[in-house]
Amino acid sequence: RRYPTVELRAETFNGSTHVPIPSDSAFLQALLQELRLLDEHVFLEQRDTCTRINHSCTYSVSSAAGELWPVLAFHKSGLIYACVPLVEGTLEPRPPLLSVSGLSQGLALLLGIMDYVSPSRKNEAELSAKIGQLRNLLIQACPLGTPLNTDIRSLNSSFEDIQEMPADKEQPAWRSSSYKGKPQVHVCITEKVKCMQYDQRDVVDTWQVYGAVNCKCDIEGSAPNVTLSLSLPTNAPPLQDIVVHHCVTSVDPAMLVSTSAEPLHDSVYNGPYKFPFIPPSDSFNLCYYTSQVPVPPILGCYQLVEEGSQIKITVNLKLHESIKNSFEYCEARIPFFNRGPIAQLESKVSYGQLDLSREKSLLVWVIGQKFPKSLEVSLTGTVSFGTAGKEHPTDYVCTGNTAYVKLYFRIPDFTLTGCYVDQHSVQIFVPGKPKITASRELISSSYYIWNSKAPAPMVYKPLLD
């Protein structure tokens, strides 16, 4: 979808440096090349030079008229989600990403579209129908190029149901319907932890925490005011890279300044984090954040050694003592790439249960809902393989002994940062005593432990998907 009003504003802001958006086909071709989905094995200097290493989903796309920047794009489950946000200012020199408000708005809109489309990706007919409705939905969500409601799932797919103007002049555009009943607020903090562990002296382990605060406010009135506070335990690392929903009416500027790109110092804002807002009618993410936590929740060591026609594996996992030892699920998956099916397996686990996948190319170690009192578990085994066939997994990165263990877990009622919502701090300026429900969870995301007996890549392709 194109917005002539936005393109005109971009031309006004940028003047002689303005790069017009090319035709749909030319833009798609250039974007596919930039995302390495086209000419992946061909070296293109403008894309593959070391000076163009990209650490975000913001790209510079080449066109006949010049470099188009910023282009926000990511590839997920076989679909590409992309938009070109407006930079309200000069592009020469390029402004810092954090100063471009259109990036966070564009990302929120793309995530809303992904949330609407992705549940249907396995059913082609349903997926086509949903994509066909997107144009009507975007007229409501983003009528003139500025996102008003990024929760695409909450919108009506037919024009007959569109509320043209709020009955109450004070009702903001993002409150598409009114609620009648007892006031209640549901808040859920979801933190995801990404991790790369190598167990090698010359390679530094890395881990990152990303949090999202989801709210659903069922409150009467055209423009109810709600204030919600996030709190941290004493001496906990502060929240950083905070991005707030457009319904937030005001925040302390110091809260938004802290960024993970700079080292922590004592003057960093460490809460409580107050968010006054007028909530949309449906569930929405009030804010996103990151944090530099001192340790990953599970420390691991993986060793894989070839001995003749057999492979010997050893996996040791330790739950950090500060982590709540109560999982909804916890399992380690050990894939074997570029080899045949597992023909013979001799194994011993100190805790849990080891299963072999139906394709016989993956070991699934189900640890369960608790670690033992020692907080340590181990697995040893000897594996031999049959003849490889086309159905068995291959990977151009995991060759030889370069291999990994990937952890999957969810810990309910826990966050790695310690971040929580004090129910007594939730203020709602409406009559009646509201019901407040708060929950939190920690979920693994791209949690890898690499074989310490082989060189491990610094960037692994699935992390970019």
Coordinates of C-alpha atoms in Angstrom, one line a residue:
R1 CA 0.0 0.0 0.0
R2 CA 1.3 3.4 -0.9
Y3 CA 0.4 6.7 0.8
P4 CA 0.9 9.7 -1.6
T5 CA 0.5 12.1 1.4
V6 CA 3.5 10.5 3.1
E7 CA 5.6 10.5 -0.1
L8 CA 4.9 14.2 -0.5
R9 CA 5.9 14.9 3.0
A10 CA 9.2 12.9 2.5
E11 CA 9.9 14.9 -0.6
T12 CA 9.3 18.2 1.3
F13 CA 11.6 17.1 4.2
N14 CA 14.4 15.8 2.0
G15 CA 14.5 18.2 -0.9
S16 CA 17.3 17.4 -3.4
T17 CA 18.3 14.3 -1.4
H18 CA 14.9 12.7 -1.8
V19 CA 14.8 9.1 -3.2
P20 CA 11.4 8.2 -4.6
I21 CA 10.0 4.7 -3.9
P22 CA 10.4 2.6 -7.1
S23 CA 7.7 0.5 -8.7
D24 CA 6.5 -2.5 -6.7
S25 CA 8.4 -5.0 -8.9
A26 CA 11.6 -3.1 -8.7
F27 CA 11.3 -2.5 -5.0
L28 CA 10.6 -6.3 -4.4
Q29 CA 13.6 -7.3 -6.5
A30 CA 15.9 -4.9 -4.6
L31 CA 14.6 -6.0 -1.2
L32 CA 15.0 -9.7 -2.0
Q33 CA 18.6 -9.0 -2.9
E34 CA 19.2 -7.0 0.3
L35 CA 17.6 -9.7 2.5
R36 CA 19.9 -12.3 0.7
L37 CA 16.8 -14.2 -0.6
L38 CA 18.1 -13.5 -4.2
D39 CA 21.6 -14.1 -5.4
E40 CA 22.5 -15.5 -2.0
H41 CA 25.7 -17.1 -3.2
V42 CA 26.8 -14.2 -5.3
F43 CA 29.1 -11.5 -3.8
L44 CA 27.5 -8.1 -4.2
E45 CA 29.8 -5.4 -2.8
Q46 CA 27.1 -3.0 -1.9
R47 CA 25.4 -5.7 0.2
D48 CA 28.1 -8.1 1.3
T49 CA 31.1 -5.8 2.1
C50 CA 32.2 -5.8 5.8
T51 CA 31.2 -2.1 6.1
R52 CA 27.6 -3.1 5.6
I53 CA 27.1 -5.6 8.5
N54 CA 23.5 -5.0 9.7
H55 CA 22.6 -5.5 13.3
S56 CA 18.9 -4.6 12.9
C57 CA 16.0 -5.1 10.6
T58 CA 16.5 -1.7 9.1
Y59 CA 18.1 -1.7 5.6
S60 CA 19.3 0.6 2.8
V61 CA 17.8 -0.7 -0.5
S62 CA 19.4 0.2 -3.8
S63 CA 17.2 1.7 -6.5
A64 CA 17.7 3.4 -9.8
A65 CA 17.3 6.8 -8.1
G66 CA 19.7 6.1 -5.2
E67 CA 19.8 4.4 -1.8
L68 CA 16.3 4.1 -0.2
W69 CA 16.6 4.4 3.6
P70 CA 15.3 3.4 6.1
V71 CA 13.5 0.2 4.9
L72 CA 12.1 -1.8 7.8
A73 CA 11.9 -5.5 6.8
F74 CA 12.1 -9.0 8.2
H75 CA 11.5 -12.5 6.9
K76 CA 9.3 -14.8 9.0
S77 CA 7.7 -18.2 8.2
G78 CA 8.0 -17.8 4.4
L79 CA 6.6 -14.3 4.3
I80 CA 8.4 -10.9 4.1
Y81 CA 7.0 -8.0 6.1
A82 CA 8.3 -4.6 5.0
C83 CA 7.5 -0.9 5.2
V84 CA 9.3 2.4 4.5
P85 CA 8.9 4.8 7.5
L86 CA 8.9 8.5 7.1
V87 CA 12.0 10.4 8.5
E88 CA 10.7 13.8 9.7
G89 CA 14.0 15.6 9.0
T90 CA 17.0 15.6 6.8
L91 CA 18.6 12.3 5.7
E92 CA 22.1 13.8 5.3
P93 CA 23.8 12.9 7.6
R94 CA 21.6 9.9 8.5
P95 CA 20.0 10.4 11.9
P96 CA 20.3 7.8 14.7
L97 CA 17.7 5.0 14.5
L98 CA 16.4 5.8 18.0
S99 CA 15.5 9.3 16.9
V100 CA 13.3 8.1 14.0
S101 CA 9.8 7.7 15.6
G102 CA 8.4 6.2 12.4
L103 CA 10.5 3.1 12.9
S104 CA 8.8 2.0 16.1
Q105 CA 5.4 2.8 14.6
G106 CA 6.2 0.9 11.4
L107 CA 7.5 -2.1 13.4
A108 CA 4.4 -2.1 15.6
L109 CA 2.2 -2.1 12.4
L110 CA 4.2 -4.9 10.8
L111 CA 4.1 -7.0 14.0
G112 CA 0.3 -6.5 14.1
I113 CA 0.0 -7.7 10.5
M114 CA 2.2 -10.7 11.3
D115 CA 0.1 -11.5 14.3
Y116 CA -3.0 -11.4 12.1
V117 CA -1.6 -13.4 9.1
S118 CA 0.8 -15.9 10.7
P119 CA -1.8 -18.3 12.3
S120 CA -3.1 -19.2 8.8
R121 CA 0.3 -19.7 7.1
K122 CA -0.2 -23.5 6.8
N123 CA -3.6 -23.2 5.1
E124 CA -3.1 -21.5 1.7
A125 CA -6.8 -20.7 1.2
E126 CA -7.2 -19.1 4.6
L127 CA -3.9 -17.2 4.1
S128 CA -5.0 -15.8 0.7
A129 CA -8.3 -14.7 2.2
K130 CA -6.6 -12.9 5.1
I131 CA -4.2 -11.2 2.7
G132 CA -7.1 -10.2 0.5
Q133 CA -8.7 -8.5 3.6
L134 CA -5.6 -6.6 4.5
R135 CA -6.3 -3.6 2.3
N136 CA -9.6 -3.0 4.0
L137 CA -8.0 -3.5 7.4
L138 CA -5.2 -1.1 6.6
I139 CA -7.7 1.7 5.7
Q140 CA -8.8 1.4 9.4
A141 CA -5.4 0.8 11.0
C142 CA -3.4 3.3 9.0
P143 CA -5.8 5.5 7.0
L144 CA -3.4 8.3 5.9
G145 CA 0.0 6.7 6.6
T146 CA 0.1 7.1 10.4
P147 CA -0.8 3.9 12.4
L148 CA -3.8 4.5 14.6
N149 CA -4.4 0.9 15.7
T150 CA -1.7 -1.8 15.2
D151 CA -3.8 -4.6 16.6
I152 CA -5.0 -5.8 13.2
R153 CA -6.9 -8.8 14.6
S154 CA -9.3 -6.5 16.5
L155 CA -10.4 -4.7 13.3
N156 CA -13.5 -5.5 11.2
S157 CA -12.9 -6.9 7.7
S158 CA -16.0 -5.4 6.2
F159 CA -16.7 -1.7 5.5
E160 CA -20.3 -2.0 6.8
D161 CA -18.9 -2.5 10.4
I162 CA -16.5 0.4 10.3
Q163 CA -17.2 3.1 12.9
E164 CA -16.7 6.2 10.9
M165 CA -16.5 8.7 13.8
P166 CA -16.6 8.1 17.5
A167 CA -19.9 9.2 19.1
D168 CA -18.0 11.0 21.8
K169 CA -15.6 13.7 20.6
E170 CA -13.2 12.9 23.4
Q171 CA -12.9 9.2 22.4
P172 CA -9.5 8.6 20.7
A173 CA -9.4 6.9 17.3
W174 CA -7.8 3.8 18.7
R175 CA -10.8 3.0 21.0
S176 CA -12.9 1.4 18.3
S177 CA -15.7 0.2 20.7
S178 CA -17.1 0.9 24.1
Y179 CA -17.3 -1.6 27.0
K180 CA -20.1 -2.2 29.4
G181 CA -19.6 -4.1 32.6
K182 CA -17.3 -4.4 35.7
P183 CA -13.9 -2.8 35.1
Q184 CA -11.0 -5.2 34.8
V185 CA -7.4 -5.0 33.7
H186 CA -5.2 -8.0 32.6
V187 CA -1.4 -7.5 32.4
C188 CA 1.1 -10.0 31.3
I189 CA 4.9 -9.5 31.2
T190 CA 6.6 -11.8 28.7
E191 CA 10.4 -12.0 28.6
K192 CA 12.3 -13.9 26.0
V193 CA 15.9 -14.8 26.5
K194 CA 18.3 -15.5 23.5
C195 CA 21.6 -17.1 24.2
M196 CA 24.8 -18.3 22.5
Q197 CA 27.1 -20.4 24.7
Y198 CA 30.5 -21.7 23.4
D199 CA 32.4 -22.9 26.5
Q200 CA 35.6 -21.7 24.9
R201 CA 38.3 -19.4 26.3
D202 CA 38.7 -17.3 23.2
V203 CA 35.0 -16.9 22.5
V204 CA 32.7 -14.8 24.7
D205 CA 29.2 -16.2 25.5
T206 CA 26.3 -13.8 24.7
W207 CA 22.8 -13.5 26.0
Q208 CA 20.0 -11.0 25.5
V209 CA 16.6 -10.4 27.2
Y210 CA 13.6 -8.9 25.4
G211 CA 10.4 -8.0 27.3
A212 CA 6.9 -7.1 26.3
V213 CA 4.1 -5.9 28.5
N214 CA 0.7 -6.9 27.1
C215 CA -2.5 -5.3 28.5
K216 CA -6.2 -5.9 28.0
C217 CA -8.3 -3.1 29.7
D218 CA -12.1 -3.7 29.9
I219 CA -13.2 -0.2 31.2
E220 CA -16.3 1.8 30.5
G221 CA -16.0 5.3 29.1
S222 CA -14.9 7.0 25.9
A223 CA -11.4 7.9 27.2
P224 CA -10.6 6.3 30.5
N225 CA -7.2 7.1 32.1
V226 CA -5.1 4.3 33.4
T227 CA -1.6 4.4 35.0
L228 CA 0.4 1.3 35.3
S229 CA 3.8 0.9 36.9
L230 CA 6.6 -1.6 36.3
S231 CA 8.9 -2.3 39.2
L232 CA 12.3 -4.0 39.7
P233 CA 13.9 -5.7 42.7
T234 CA 16.7 -3.8 44.5
N235 CA 20.0 -3.9 42.6
A236 CA 18.3 -5.3 39.5
P237 CA 19.7 -4.1 36.2
P238 CA 17.6 -1.3 34.7
L239 CA 15.3 -1.6 31.7
Q240 CA 16.7 -0.3 28.5
D241 CA 15.7 0.4 24.9
I242 CA 12.1 1.1 26.0
V243 CA 9.5 1.6 23.2
V244 CA 6.0 2.6 24.2
H245 CA 2.6 2.2 22.5
H246 CA 1.2 5.4 20.9
C247 CA -1.7 5.4 23.5
V248 CA 0.8 6.4 26.3
T249 CA 0.1 10.0 27.1
S250 CA 3.4 11.0 28.8
V251 CA 6.6 9.4 30.1
D252 CA 9.6 10.5 32.0
P253 CA 12.2 11.3 29.2
A254 CA 15.0 9.7 31.3
M255 CA 13.1 6.4 31.0
L256 CA 13.6 6.4 27.2
V257 CA 17.2 7.5 27.1
S258 CA 18.8 4.4 28.5
T259 CA 20.1 2.2 25.6
S260 CA 22.0 -1.1 25.5
A261 CA 24.3 0.4 22.9
E262 CA 26.1 2.3 25.7
P263 CA 27.7 0.9 28.9
L264 CA 25.6 1.1 32.1
H265 CA 26.4 3.8 34.6
D266 CA 25.0 4.7 38.0
S267 CA 22.9 7.6 36.8
V268 CA 20.7 5.3 34.6
Y269 CA 17.0 5.5 35.4
N270 CA 16.0 2.3 37.3
G271 CA 12.3 2.8 38.0
P272 CA 9.6 2.6 38.9
Y273 CA 8.5 2.9 35.3
K274 CA 5.2 4.7 35.1
F275 CA 3.0 4.6 32.0
P276 CA -0.2 6.7 31.9
F277 CA -2.4 5.8 29.0
I278 CA -5.8 5.7 27.4
P279 CA -6.1 2.0 26.4
P280 CA -7.4 0.7 23.1
S281 CA -10.5 -1.5 23.2
D282 CA -8.6 -4.8 22.6
S283 CA -5.3 -6.3 23.9
F284 CA -2.1 -4.4 23.0
N285 CA 1.5 -4.3 23.9
L286 CA 2.0 -1.3 26.2
C287 CA 5.8 -1.3 25.9
Y288 CA 8.8 -3.3 24.8
Y289 CA 12.2 -3.3 26.6
T290 CA 15.6 -5.0 26.9
S291 CA 17.9 -5.5 29.9
Q292 CA 21.5 -6.5 30.5
V293 CA 21.1 -9.4 33.0
P294 CA 24.3 -10.7 34.5
V295 CA 23.9 -14.4 33.8
P296 CA 21.8 -16.7 31.5
P297 CA 19.2 -18.8 33.3
I298 CA 20.8 -22.2 32.2
L299 CA 24.5 -22.7 31.8
G300 CA 25.5 -25.5 29.5
C301 CA 28.4 -27.4 28.1
Y302 CA 28.2 -29.6 24.9
Q303 CA 31.0 -31.9 23.7
L304 CA 30.7 -33.9 20.5
V305 CA 33.7 -36.1 19.4
E306 CA 34.0 -38.5 16.4
E307 CA 35.6 -41.8 17.1
G308 CA 35.7 -43.9 14.0
S309 CA 32.2 -44.5 12.8
Q310 CA 30.7 -43.4 16.1
I311 CA 30.0 -40.1 17.8
K312 CA 30.4 -39.6 21.5
I313 CA 28.3 -36.8 23.1
T314 CA 28.2 -35.2 26.5
V315 CA 25.8 -32.5 27.6
N316 CA 25.9 -30.8 31.1
L317 CA 23.3 -28.3 32.1
K318 CA 23.1 -26.3 35.3
L319 CA 20.2 -24.1 36.4
H320 CA 21.4 -20.9 38.0
E321 CA 20.5 -20.7 41.7
S322 CA 18.7 -17.3 41.2
I323 CA 16.2 -18.9 38.7
K324 CA 12.8 -20.2 39.8
N325 CA 13.0 -24.0 39.6
S326 CA 9.4 -24.5 38.3
F327 CA 9.0 -25.0 34.5
E328 CA 5.9 -25.5 32.4
Y329 CA 8.3 -27.4 30.1
C330 CA 12.0 -27.8 29.6
E331 CA 13.8 -29.8 27.0
A332 CA 17.1 -29.9 25.1
R333 CA 17.1 -30.9 21.4
I334 CA 20.2 -32.3 19.8
P335 CA 20.1 -32.4 16.0
F336 CA 22.6 -34.2 13.8
F337 CA 23.0 -32.6 10.4
N338 CA 24.5 -33.9 7.2
R339 CA 24.4 -37.5 8.5
G340 CA 22.2 -40.5 8.0
P341 CA 19.5 -41.7 10.4
I342 CA 20.5 -42.8 13.9
A343 CA 21.1 -46.5 13.6
Q344 CA 22.3 -47.2 17.1
L345 CA 22.1 -45.2 20.4
E346 CA 23.5 -45.9 23.8
S347 CA 22.8 -43.2 26.3
K348 CA 22.6 -42.4 30.0
V349 CA 20.8 -39.4 31.5
S350 CA 21.1 -38.4 35.1
Y351 CA 17.6 -36.9 35.1
G352 CA 14.6 -36.8 32.7
Q353 CA 13.9 -38.9 29.6
L354 CA 15.7 -39.1 26.3
D355 CA 13.6 -39.7 23.1
L356 CA 14.5 -40.2 19.5
S357 CA 12.5 -38.3 16.8
R358 CA 10.5 -40.2 14.2
E359 CA 13.0 -39.1 11.5
K360 CA 15.8 -40.5 13.6
S361 CA 17.9 -37.4 13.2
L362 CA 17.1 -35.6 16.5
L363 CA 17.5 -36.5 20.2
V364 CA 14.9 -34.9 22.5
W365 CA 16.0 -34.7 26.1
V366 CA 12.9 -34.0 28.2
I367 CA 14.0 -32.6 31.5
G368 CA 10.5 -31.9 32.7
Q369 CA 9.1 -29.3 35.1
K370 CA 12.0 -29.3 37.7
F371 CA 15.7 -29.6 37.9
P372 CA 17.0 -31.9 40.7
K373 CA 18.1 -30.5 44.1
S374 CA 21.7 -30.2 42.7
L375 CA 20.3 -28.0 39.9
E376 CA 22.6 -30.0 37.5
V377 CA 21.7 -32.6 34.9
S378 CA 23.9 -34.6 32.5
L379 CA 23.6 -36.7 29.4
T380 CA 26.2 -39.0 27.9
G381 CA 25.8 -41.2 24.8
T382 CA 27.3 -43.0 21.8
V383 CA 25.6 -42.6 18.4
S384 CA 26.2 -44.3 15.1
F385 CA 24.5 -43.6 11.8
G386 CA 23.1 -45.3 8.7
T387 CA 23.2 -44.1 5.1
A388 CA 22.1 -40.6 4.6
G389 CA 19.0 -39.9 2.5
K390 CA 17.3 -36.7 1.1
E391 CA 14.9 -36.6 3.9
H392 CA 17.6 -36.0 6.6
P393 CA 18.5 -32.5 7.6
T394 CA 21.4 -30.7 6.1
D395 CA 23.1 -27.5 7.1
Y396 CA 26.0 -25.7 5.4
V397 CA 27.1 -24.2 8.8
C398 CA 26.9 -27.3 10.9
T399 CA 29.5 -29.4 9.1
G400 CA 31.9 -31.9 10.7
N401 CA 31.8 -31.5 14.5
T402 CA 30.3 -28.1 14.4
A403 CA 27.0 -28.7 16.2
Y404 CA 24.7 -27.4 18.9
V405 CA 22.1 -28.2 21.5
K406 CA 19.0 -26.0 21.5
L407 CA 17.0 -25.4 24.7
Y408 CA 13.3 -24.9 24.9
F409 CA 11.7 -23.8 28.2
R410 CA 9.0 -21.7 29.8
I411 CA 9.0 -20.6 33.4
P412 CA 5.6 -19.2 34.5
D413 CA 5.3 -16.4 37.1
F414 CA 8.9 -15.4 36.7
T415 CA 11.0 -12.9 34.8
L416 CA 14.8 -12.9 34.4
T417 CA 15.0 -9.1 35.1
G418 CA 12.7 -9.5 38.1
C419 CA 10.3 -7.0 36.5
Y420 CA 6.8 -7.2 37.9
V421 CA 3.5 -5.2 38.0
D422 CA 2.4 -4.1 41.5
Q423 CA -1.3 -4.6 41.3
H424 CA -1.8 -1.8 43.9
S425 CA 0.0 0.6 41.7
V426 CA -2.5 0.3 38.9
Q427 CA -4.6 3.4 38.9
I428 CA -7.9 3.6 37.0
F429 CA -9.9 6.8 37.2
V430 CA -13.4 5.3 36.8
P431 CA -16.1 4.6 39.3
G432 CA -16.1 1.1 40.9
K433 CA -13.3 -1.1 42.1
P434 CA -11.6 -2.7 39.2
K435 CA -10.3 -6.3 39.1
I436 CA -6.6 -6.4 38.4
T437 CA -4.9 -9.6 37.1
A438 CA -1.1 -9.6 36.6
S439 CA 1.0 -12.5 35.3
R440 CA 4.5 -12.9 33.9
E441 CA 6.6 -15.5 32.1
L442 CA 10.1 -16.3 30.8
I443 CA 10.4 -18.1 27.5
S444 CA 13.5 -19.3 25.7
S445 CA 14.2 -18.0 22.2
S446 CA 17.1 -19.1 20.0
Y447 CA 18.9 -20.6 23.0
Y448 CA 22.0 -22.4 21.6
I449 CA 24.9 -24.3 23.3
W450 CA 27.6 -25.0 20.8
N451 CA 30.0 -28.0 20.7
S452 CA 33.1 -26.8 22.6
K453 CA 35.3 -29.4 20.7
A454 CA 34.8 -27.6 17.3
P455 CA 34.8 -24.1 16.0
A456 CA 31.4 -22.4 16.3
P457 CA 30.2 -19.6 14.0
M458 CA 29.6 -16.2 15.5
V459 CA 26.4 -15.7 13.5
Y460 CA 24.1 -18.6 12.8
K461 CA 21.5 -18.4 10.0
P462 CA 18.3 -19.4 12.0
L463 CA 18.8 -16.3 14.2
L464 CA 18.3 -14.2 11.2
D465 CA 15.0 -15.9 10.1

